[in-house]
Amino acid sequence: MTISTGDVIELTVKALSETSGHVIIQNVNNGQNFTQQVESSSALCEQNAGWNIGLVANDPNTWLPLAEFGTLTFTGAVATSNSGYNYGPKGADMIGEIKQNGQVLTSVSVDDNSVTINYV
């Protein structure tokens, strides 16, 4: 799957049961998609959803530098309950800052159905 700067990516994660689900990633710009069935021996809590970006470690003790990504916006950021109710990010607990070597690298803002992460 090819992703380029500026592409719109649609991500769908759906729990099919307490221990299985599927993930669909689609590049809206070029029509390519990736689908993966996922299973776990542990049951899902079915109570949390997250939209995030984070640091990556290349070994247990060393974090790679965070790419200067500018602004990343997750739109249509909703979680839907089994009863069909949509929960958006507004009012949710937010962990907004990524710090590396004591320096704040990101800020986060939310509204009813989107999460915006800025590299500062």
Short mmCIF file of N, CA and C in Angstrom, two decimals:
data_model
loop_
_atom_site.label_atom_id
_atom_site.label_comp_id
_atom_site.label_asym_id
_atom_site.label_seq_id
_atom_site.Cartn_x
_atom_site.Cartn_y
_atom_site.Cartn_z
N MET A 1 0.85 -1.17 0.00
CA MET A 1 0.00 0.00 0.00
C MET A 1 0.89 1.23 0.00
N THR A 2 0.62 2.14 -0.89
CA THR A 2 1.41 3.36 -1.03
C THR A 2 0.68 4.53 -0.40
N ILE A 3 1.40 5.28 0.45
CA ILE A 3 0.84 6.48 1.08
C ILE A 3 1.82 7.62 0.83
N SER A 4 1.30 8.74 0.33
CA SER A 4 2.12 9.91 0.05
C SER A 4 1.64 11.09 0.89
N THR A 5 2.51 12.08 1.05
CA THR A 5 2.15 13.29 1.78
C THR A 5 0.88 13.89 1.19
N GLY A 6 -0.05 14.24 2.06
CA GLY A 6 -1.30 14.85 1.62
C GLY A 6 -2.42 13.87 1.33
N ASP A 7 -2.12 12.56 1.29
CA ASP A 7 -3.17 11.57 1.04
C ASP A 7 -4.17 11.53 2.19
N VAL A 8 -5.41 11.26 1.87
CA VAL A 8 -6.46 11.07 2.87
C VAL A 8 -6.55 9.58 3.14
N ILE A 9 -6.38 9.21 4.40
CA ILE A 9 -6.41 7.80 4.80
C ILE A 9 -7.64 7.57 5.66
N GLU A 10 -8.40 6.54 5.32
CA GLU A 10 -9.58 6.16 6.09
C GLU A 10 -9.26 4.87 6.84
N LEU A 11 -9.47 4.89 8.14
CA LEU A 11 -9.19 3.74 8.99
C LEU A 11 -10.46 3.31 9.68
N THR A 12 -10.79 2.03 9.56
CA THR A 12 -11.95 1.47 10.24
C THR A 12 -11.48 0.29 11.08
N VAL A 13 -11.82 0.31 12.35
CA VAL A 13 -11.54 -0.81 13.24
C VAL A 13 -12.87 -1.25 13.81
N LYS A 14 -13.20 -2.53 13.64
CA LYS A 14 -14.49 -3.02 14.10
C LYS A 14 -14.31 -4.29 14.91
N ALA A 15 -14.89 -4.28 16.13
CA ALA A 15 -14.92 -5.49 16.95
C ALA A 15 -16.05 -6.37 16.44
N LEU A 16 -15.73 -7.60 16.07
CA LEU A 16 -16.74 -8.55 15.62
C LEU A 16 -17.24 -9.42 16.77
N SER A 17 -16.40 -9.54 17.79
CA SER A 17 -16.75 -10.28 19.01
C SER A 17 -15.85 -9.74 20.11
N GLU A 18 -15.90 -10.34 21.28
CA GLU A 18 -15.02 -9.89 22.37
C GLU A 18 -13.55 -10.20 22.09
N THR A 19 -13.27 -11.13 21.18
CA THR A 19 -11.89 -11.52 20.93
C THR A 19 -11.45 -11.41 19.46
N SER A 20 -12.30 -10.85 18.61
CA SER A 20 -11.89 -10.74 17.21
C SER A 20 -12.46 -9.47 16.57
N GLY A 21 -11.85 -9.10 15.47
CA GLY A 21 -12.31 -7.93 14.74
C GLY A 21 -11.56 -7.80 13.44
N HIS A 22 -11.73 -6.66 12.79
CA HIS A 22 -10.96 -6.41 11.58
C HIS A 22 -10.55 -4.95 11.51
N VAL A 23 -9.47 -4.74 10.77
CA VAL A 23 -8.92 -3.41 10.54
C VAL A 23 -8.89 -3.19 9.03
N ILE A 24 -9.41 -2.06 8.59
CA ILE A 24 -9.36 -1.71 7.17
C ILE A 24 -8.69 -0.34 7.06
N ILE A 25 -7.63 -0.27 6.28
CA ILE A 25 -6.95 1.00 5.99
C ILE A 25 -7.11 1.25 4.50
N GLN A 26 -7.68 2.41 4.14
CA GLN A 26 -7.88 2.72 2.74
C GLN A 26 -7.28 4.08 2.41
N ASN A 27 -6.51 4.13 1.33
CA ASN A 27 -6.00 5.38 0.80
C ASN A 27 -7.07 5.92 -0.14
N VAL A 28 -7.80 6.94 0.30
CA VAL A 28 -8.90 7.49 -0.48
C VAL A 28 -8.40 8.08 -1.80
N ASN A 29 -7.17 8.60 -1.81
CA ASN A 29 -6.63 9.24 -3.01
C ASN A 29 -6.35 8.25 -4.14
N ASN A 30 -5.78 7.07 -3.82
CA ASN A 30 -5.42 6.14 -4.89
C ASN A 30 -6.24 4.84 -4.89
N GLY A 31 -7.16 4.70 -3.93
CA GLY A 31 -8.05 3.54 -3.91
C GLY A 31 -7.44 2.27 -3.34
N GLN A 32 -6.16 2.29 -2.98
CA GLN A 32 -5.54 1.10 -2.39
C GLN A 32 -6.07 0.88 -0.99
N ASN A 33 -6.15 -0.40 -0.59
CA ASN A 33 -6.58 -0.68 0.78
C ASN A 33 -5.89 -1.90 1.32
N PHE A 34 -5.95 -2.02 2.63
CA PHE A 34 -5.36 -3.13 3.37
C PHE A 34 -6.39 -3.57 4.39
N THR A 35 -6.65 -4.87 4.46
CA THR A 35 -7.59 -5.42 5.44
C THR A 35 -6.89 -6.51 6.23
N GLN A 36 -7.09 -6.51 7.54
CA GLN A 36 -6.48 -7.52 8.40
C GLN A 36 -7.48 -7.98 9.45
N GLN A 37 -7.73 -9.28 9.51
CA GLN A 37 -8.51 -9.86 10.60
C GLN A 37 -7.58 -9.95 11.81
N VAL A 38 -8.08 -9.63 12.98
CA VAL A 38 -7.28 -9.70 14.20
C VAL A 38 -8.01 -10.51 15.26
N GLU A 39 -7.24 -11.25 16.04
CA GLU A 39 -7.80 -12.05 17.13
C GLU A 39 -6.92 -11.94 18.35
N SER A 40 -7.52 -12.13 19.51
CA SER A 40 -6.79 -12.07 20.76
C SER A 40 -7.31 -13.14 21.70
N SER A 41 -6.43 -13.64 22.55
CA SER A 41 -6.88 -14.60 23.57
C SER A 41 -7.53 -13.87 24.75
N SER A 42 -7.30 -12.56 24.85
CA SER A 42 -7.91 -11.74 25.90
C SER A 42 -9.12 -11.01 25.33
N ALA A 43 -10.14 -10.85 26.16
CA ALA A 43 -11.36 -10.15 25.72
C ALA A 43 -11.13 -8.65 25.65
N LEU A 44 -11.75 -8.00 24.67
CA LEU A 44 -11.74 -6.55 24.57
C LEU A 44 -12.58 -5.95 25.69
N CYS A 45 -12.19 -4.77 26.16
CA CYS A 45 -13.01 -4.09 27.15
C CYS A 45 -14.21 -3.43 26.48
N GLU A 46 -14.10 -3.14 25.17
CA GLU A 46 -15.14 -2.49 24.38
C GLU A 46 -15.61 -1.18 25.02
N GLN A 47 -14.67 -0.44 25.62
CA GLN A 47 -15.01 0.82 26.28
C GLN A 47 -14.10 1.97 25.88
N ASN A 48 -13.04 1.71 25.12
CA ASN A 48 -12.08 2.75 24.80
C ASN A 48 -11.82 2.83 23.30
N ALA A 49 -11.53 4.02 22.84
CA ALA A 49 -11.08 4.24 21.46
C ALA A 49 -9.99 5.28 21.51
N GLY A 50 -9.06 5.21 20.58
CA GLY A 50 -7.98 6.17 20.59
C GLY A 50 -7.57 6.58 19.19
N TRP A 51 -7.14 7.82 19.06
CA TRP A 51 -6.60 8.36 17.82
C TRP A 51 -5.26 8.93 18.22
N ASN A 52 -4.16 8.36 17.70
CA ASN A 52 -2.88 8.79 18.23
C ASN A 52 -1.76 8.73 17.22
N ILE A 53 -0.68 9.36 17.63
CA ILE A 53 0.60 9.30 16.95
C ILE A 53 1.62 9.21 18.06
N GLY A 54 2.71 8.49 17.86
CA GLY A 54 3.64 8.32 18.96
C GLY A 54 5.06 8.06 18.52
N LEU A 55 5.91 8.01 19.51
CA LEU A 55 7.32 7.73 19.28
C LEU A 55 7.52 6.24 19.05
N VAL A 56 8.59 5.90 18.34
CA VAL A 56 8.93 4.51 18.05
C VAL A 56 10.32 4.24 18.61
N ALA A 57 10.48 3.08 19.24
CA ALA A 57 11.78 2.69 19.77
C ALA A 57 12.46 1.74 18.79
N ASN A 58 13.77 1.95 18.57
CA ASN A 58 14.50 0.99 17.74
C ASN A 58 15.16 -0.08 18.59
N ASP A 59 15.16 0.09 19.88
CA ASP A 59 15.52 -0.94 20.85
C ASP A 59 14.87 -0.53 22.17
N PRO A 60 14.88 -1.39 23.18
CA PRO A 60 14.14 -1.05 24.42
C PRO A 60 14.56 0.24 25.11
N ASN A 61 15.75 0.76 24.81
CA ASN A 61 16.24 1.92 25.54
C ASN A 61 16.43 3.18 24.70
N THR A 62 16.12 3.12 23.41
CA THR A 62 16.38 4.26 22.53
C THR A 62 15.16 4.58 21.68
N TRP A 63 14.69 5.83 21.78
CA TRP A 63 13.56 6.29 20.96
C TRP A 63 14.09 6.95 19.71
N LEU A 64 13.45 6.68 18.58
CA LEU A 64 13.80 7.35 17.33
C LEU A 64 13.24 8.77 17.36
N PRO A 65 13.87 9.72 16.66
CA PRO A 65 13.34 11.09 16.62
C PRO A 65 11.95 11.10 15.98
N LEU A 66 11.08 11.96 16.49
CA LEU A 66 9.74 12.11 15.92
C LEU A 66 9.84 12.93 14.64
N ALA A 67 9.23 12.44 13.57
CA ALA A 67 9.23 13.16 12.30
C ALA A 67 8.48 14.48 12.44
N GLU A 68 8.96 15.53 11.81
CA GLU A 68 8.28 16.82 11.82
C GLU A 68 7.12 16.74 10.83
N PHE A 69 5.96 16.29 11.31
CA PHE A 69 4.83 15.97 10.44
C PHE A 69 3.89 17.14 10.18
N GLY A 70 4.12 18.29 10.79
CA GLY A 70 3.23 19.44 10.58
C GLY A 70 1.94 19.26 11.35
N THR A 71 0.82 19.16 10.64
CA THR A 71 -0.49 18.97 11.27
C THR A 71 -1.11 17.68 10.76
N LEU A 72 -1.63 16.90 11.68
CA LEU A 72 -2.32 15.65 11.35
C LEU A 72 -3.71 15.74 11.95
N THR A 73 -4.74 15.61 11.12
CA THR A 73 -6.12 15.69 11.60
C THR A 73 -6.85 14.39 11.35
N PHE A 74 -7.42 13.84 12.40
CA PHE A 74 -8.30 12.67 12.31
C PHE A 74 -9.72 13.21 12.24
N THR A 75 -10.39 13.11 11.10
CA THR A 75 -11.77 13.56 10.97
C THR A 75 -12.70 12.36 11.02
N GLY A 76 -13.95 12.59 11.37
CA GLY A 76 -14.88 11.47 11.51
C GLY A 76 -14.43 10.54 12.61
N ALA A 77 -13.78 11.11 13.63
CA ALA A 77 -13.21 10.33 14.72
C ALA A 77 -14.31 9.97 15.72
N VAL A 78 -15.00 8.89 15.43
CA VAL A 78 -16.08 8.45 16.31
C VAL A 78 -15.94 6.97 16.62
N ALA A 79 -16.43 6.61 17.78
CA ALA A 79 -16.56 5.20 18.16
C ALA A 79 -18.05 4.94 18.30
N THR A 80 -18.52 3.85 17.72
CA THR A 80 -19.95 3.52 17.74
C THR A 80 -20.19 2.33 18.65
N SER A 81 -21.13 2.49 19.58
CA SER A 81 -21.45 1.41 20.51
C SER A 81 -22.31 0.35 19.82
N ASN A 82 -22.46 -0.79 20.48
CA ASN A 82 -23.32 -1.86 19.95
C ASN A 82 -24.75 -1.39 19.73
N SER A 83 -25.18 -0.41 20.53
CA SER A 83 -26.55 0.10 20.40
C SER A 83 -26.65 1.18 19.32
N GLY A 84 -25.52 1.52 18.67
CA GLY A 84 -25.54 2.48 17.58
C GLY A 84 -25.24 3.91 17.98
N TYR A 85 -24.93 4.18 19.26
CA TYR A 85 -24.63 5.53 19.70
C TYR A 85 -23.19 5.88 19.31
N ASN A 86 -22.98 7.08 18.77
CA ASN A 86 -21.64 7.54 18.39
C ASN A 86 -21.02 8.37 19.51
N TYR A 87 -19.78 8.06 19.83
CA TYR A 87 -19.00 8.80 20.82
C TYR A 87 -17.85 9.48 20.11
N GLY A 88 -17.76 10.80 20.24
CA GLY A 88 -16.67 11.55 19.64
C GLY A 88 -15.61 11.88 20.66
N PRO A 89 -14.53 12.52 20.24
CA PRO A 89 -13.42 12.81 21.14
C PRO A 89 -13.64 14.00 22.08
N LYS A 90 -14.61 14.87 21.79
CA LYS A 90 -14.83 16.04 22.65
C LYS A 90 -15.24 15.58 24.04
N GLY A 91 -14.55 16.08 25.05
CA GLY A 91 -14.84 15.72 26.43
C GLY A 91 -14.12 14.46 26.90
N ALA A 92 -13.39 13.81 26.00
CA ALA A 92 -12.66 12.59 26.38
C ALA A 92 -11.36 12.96 27.08
N ASP A 93 -10.80 11.99 27.79
CA ASP A 93 -9.48 12.19 28.38
C ASP A 93 -8.46 12.30 27.26
N MET A 94 -7.63 13.33 27.29
CA MET A 94 -6.64 13.54 26.25
C MET A 94 -5.24 13.52 26.83
N ILE A 95 -4.36 12.83 26.15
CA ILE A 95 -2.94 12.88 26.45
C ILE A 95 -2.33 13.57 25.24
N GLY A 96 -2.06 14.86 25.38
CA GLY A 96 -1.78 15.66 24.22
C GLY A 96 -0.35 15.95 23.87
N GLU A 97 0.54 15.83 24.80
CA GLU A 97 1.90 16.23 24.51
C GLU A 97 2.80 15.01 24.35
N ILE A 98 3.60 15.05 23.30
CA ILE A 98 4.71 14.10 23.19
C ILE A 98 5.95 14.90 23.55
N LYS A 99 6.70 14.38 24.51
CA LYS A 99 7.95 15.02 24.91
C LYS A 99 9.10 14.09 24.55
N GLN A 100 10.19 14.69 24.09
CA GLN A 100 11.40 13.93 23.82
C GLN A 100 12.57 14.75 24.31
N ASN A 101 13.39 14.15 25.15
CA ASN A 101 14.54 14.84 25.75
C ASN A 101 14.12 16.13 26.44
N GLY A 102 12.96 16.09 27.12
CA GLY A 102 12.46 17.24 27.87
C GLY A 102 11.79 18.31 27.04
N GLN A 103 11.74 18.15 25.73
CA GLN A 103 11.14 19.16 24.84
C GLN A 103 9.75 18.70 24.40
N VAL A 104 8.76 19.61 24.52
CA VAL A 104 7.40 19.32 24.05
C VAL A 104 7.39 19.41 22.53
N LEU A 105 6.94 18.33 21.87
CA LEU A 105 6.96 18.28 20.41
C LEU A 105 5.59 18.42 19.77
N THR A 106 4.51 18.20 20.53
CA THR A 106 3.17 18.20 19.94
C THR A 106 2.17 18.93 20.82
N SER A 107 1.09 19.36 20.18
CA SER A 107 -0.09 19.87 20.89
C SER A 107 -1.31 19.22 20.25
N VAL A 108 -2.40 19.13 21.01
CA VAL A 108 -3.61 18.46 20.52
C VAL A 108 -4.82 19.34 20.76
N SER A 109 -5.74 19.36 19.78
CA SER A 109 -7.03 20.01 19.95
C SER A 109 -8.11 19.06 19.44
N VAL A 110 -9.31 19.18 20.01
CA VAL A 110 -10.42 18.29 19.63
C VAL A 110 -11.70 19.09 19.46
N ASP A 111 -12.63 18.53 18.69
CA ASP A 111 -13.99 19.03 18.65
C ASP A 111 -14.91 17.81 18.65
N ASP A 112 -16.14 17.98 18.23
CA ASP A 112 -17.11 16.89 18.32
C ASP A 112 -16.71 15.62 17.59
N ASN A 113 -16.04 15.74 16.44
CA ASN A 113 -15.71 14.53 15.68
C ASN A 113 -14.33 14.55 15.05
N SER A 114 -13.41 15.37 15.57
CA SER A 114 -12.06 15.35 15.02
C SER A 114 -11.02 15.58 16.11
N VAL A 115 -9.82 15.06 15.82
CA VAL A 115 -8.66 15.24 16.68
C VAL A 115 -7.55 15.81 15.79
N THR A 116 -6.96 16.93 16.20
CA THR A 116 -5.87 17.53 15.44
C THR A 116 -4.62 17.53 16.29
N ILE A 117 -3.54 16.98 15.73
CA ILE A 117 -2.25 16.92 16.41
C ILE A 117 -1.28 17.78 15.61
N ASN A 118 -0.64 18.74 16.29
CA ASN A 118 0.32 19.64 15.64
C ASN A 118 1.72 19.36 16.14
N TYR A 119 2.66 19.31 15.21
CA TYR A 119 4.08 19.29 15.58
C TYR A 119 4.45 20.74 15.85
N VAL A 120 4.97 21.04 17.05
CA VAL A 120 5.25 22.44 17.41
C VAL A 120 6.72 22.79 17.29
#
